[in-house]
C-alpha positions as MATLAB code, in Angstrom:
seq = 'XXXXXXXXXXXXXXXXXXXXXXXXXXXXXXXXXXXXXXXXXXXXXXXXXXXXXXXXXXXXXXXXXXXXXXXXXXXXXXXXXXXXXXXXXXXXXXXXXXXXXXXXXXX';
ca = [
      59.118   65.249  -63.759;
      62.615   64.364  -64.481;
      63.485   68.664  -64.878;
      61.424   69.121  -62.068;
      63.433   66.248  -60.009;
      67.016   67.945  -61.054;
      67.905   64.680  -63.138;
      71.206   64.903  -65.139;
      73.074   62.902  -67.581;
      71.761   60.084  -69.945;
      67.745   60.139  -69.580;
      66.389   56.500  -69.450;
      64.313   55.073  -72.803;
      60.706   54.926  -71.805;
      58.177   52.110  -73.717;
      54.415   51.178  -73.826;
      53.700   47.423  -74.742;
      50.862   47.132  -77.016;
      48.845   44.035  -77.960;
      49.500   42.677  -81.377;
      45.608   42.934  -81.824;
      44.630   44.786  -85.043;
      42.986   48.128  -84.316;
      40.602   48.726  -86.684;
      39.113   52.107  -85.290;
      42.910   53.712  -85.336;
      43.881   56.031  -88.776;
      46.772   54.004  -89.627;
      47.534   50.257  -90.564;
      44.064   49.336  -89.607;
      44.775   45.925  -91.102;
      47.833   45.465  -88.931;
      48.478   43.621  -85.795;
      50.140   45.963  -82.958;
      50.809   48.778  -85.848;
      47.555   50.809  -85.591;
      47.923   51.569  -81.901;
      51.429   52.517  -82.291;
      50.728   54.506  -85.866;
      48.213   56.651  -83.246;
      50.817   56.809  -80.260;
      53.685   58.166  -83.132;
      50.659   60.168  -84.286;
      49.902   61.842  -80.536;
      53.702   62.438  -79.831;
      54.087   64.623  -82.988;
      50.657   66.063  -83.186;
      49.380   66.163  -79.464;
      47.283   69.388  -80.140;
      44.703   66.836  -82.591;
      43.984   64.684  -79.165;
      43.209   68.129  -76.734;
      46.519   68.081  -75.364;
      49.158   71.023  -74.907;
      52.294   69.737  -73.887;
      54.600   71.974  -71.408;
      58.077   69.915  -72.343;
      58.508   68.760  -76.221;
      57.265   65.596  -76.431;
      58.321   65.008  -79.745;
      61.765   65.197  -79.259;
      61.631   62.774  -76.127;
      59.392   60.097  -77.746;
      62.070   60.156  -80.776;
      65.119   60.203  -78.709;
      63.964   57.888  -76.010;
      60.658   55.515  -77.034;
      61.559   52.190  -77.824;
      58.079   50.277  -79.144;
      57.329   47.062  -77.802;
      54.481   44.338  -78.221;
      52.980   41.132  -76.797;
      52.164   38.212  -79.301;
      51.673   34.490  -79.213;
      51.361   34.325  -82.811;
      53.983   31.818  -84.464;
      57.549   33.628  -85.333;
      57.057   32.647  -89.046;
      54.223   35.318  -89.258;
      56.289   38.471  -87.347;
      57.823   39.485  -90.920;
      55.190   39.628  -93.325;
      52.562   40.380  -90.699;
      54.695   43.396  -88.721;
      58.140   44.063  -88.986;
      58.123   44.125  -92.857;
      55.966   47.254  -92.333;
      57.233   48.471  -88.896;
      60.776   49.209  -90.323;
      59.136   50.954  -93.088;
      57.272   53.304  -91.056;
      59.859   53.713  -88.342;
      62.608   53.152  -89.494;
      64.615   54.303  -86.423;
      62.412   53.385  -83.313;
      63.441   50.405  -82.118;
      61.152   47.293  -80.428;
      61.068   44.418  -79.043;
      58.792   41.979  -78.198;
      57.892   42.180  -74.759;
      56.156   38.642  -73.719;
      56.312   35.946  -76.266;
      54.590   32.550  -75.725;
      53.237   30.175  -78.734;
      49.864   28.710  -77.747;
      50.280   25.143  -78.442;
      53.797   24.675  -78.985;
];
C-alpha cells in the first residue's frame, strides 16, 4: 500500500500486540507466555510460503526493519525476566517490544 500510495522517506514501525497467554499449539516456546505466537509471526514473515502465502513485496525485510513486538500482561513485573524477556532477547535479539497495556490484578 505504502508503494502503491507514492510514500517517501522514513517508513513508520508497524506492531501486533499479543496476549502473554502460552500457546501451546504454536512450534516454538510452547511453554512460554506471549513467545509462541510471536516465534510463529517471526516464523510467517521469513517463511510465508509454509502458511499458503506468496508475498508480492519482501516481507522479510519489512518485518525486520520495521516490527517492533509488543504484549499485554497483568502478571507481576518480578516474573517478566525469567518468564519472557530472559528468552525474548535470546531469540530476537534485535526486535524490540514493549509492553503494550500493563495492569496488576490486585495491586
Amino acid at each position: 500500500a505504502e508503494k502503491e500510495a507514492g510514500v517517501t522517506g522514513p517508513l513508520i514501525n508497524f506492531t501486533a500486540t499479543f496476549s502473554y497467554a502460552i500457546c501451546a499449539a504454536c512450534g516454538g516456546f510452547s511453554g512460554k507466555p506471549a513467545l509462541g505466537q510471536m516465534w510463529v509471526l517471526d516464523d510467517a514473515m521469513h517463511n510465508p510460503e509454509k502458511y499458503g502465502y506468496t508475498p508480492i513485496n519482501d516481507i522479510s525485510a519489512a518485518y525486520e526493519a520495521r516490527f517492533i513486538h509488543s504484549f499485554n500482561t497483568q502478571n507481576p513485573a518480578t516474573d517478566l525476566q525469567h518468564q519472557f524477556l530472559d528468552d525474548y532477547s535470546a531469540h530476537f535479539p534485535t526486535t524490540p517490544v514493549y509492553i503494550g497495556e500493563y495492569h496488576r490484578v490486585h495491586a
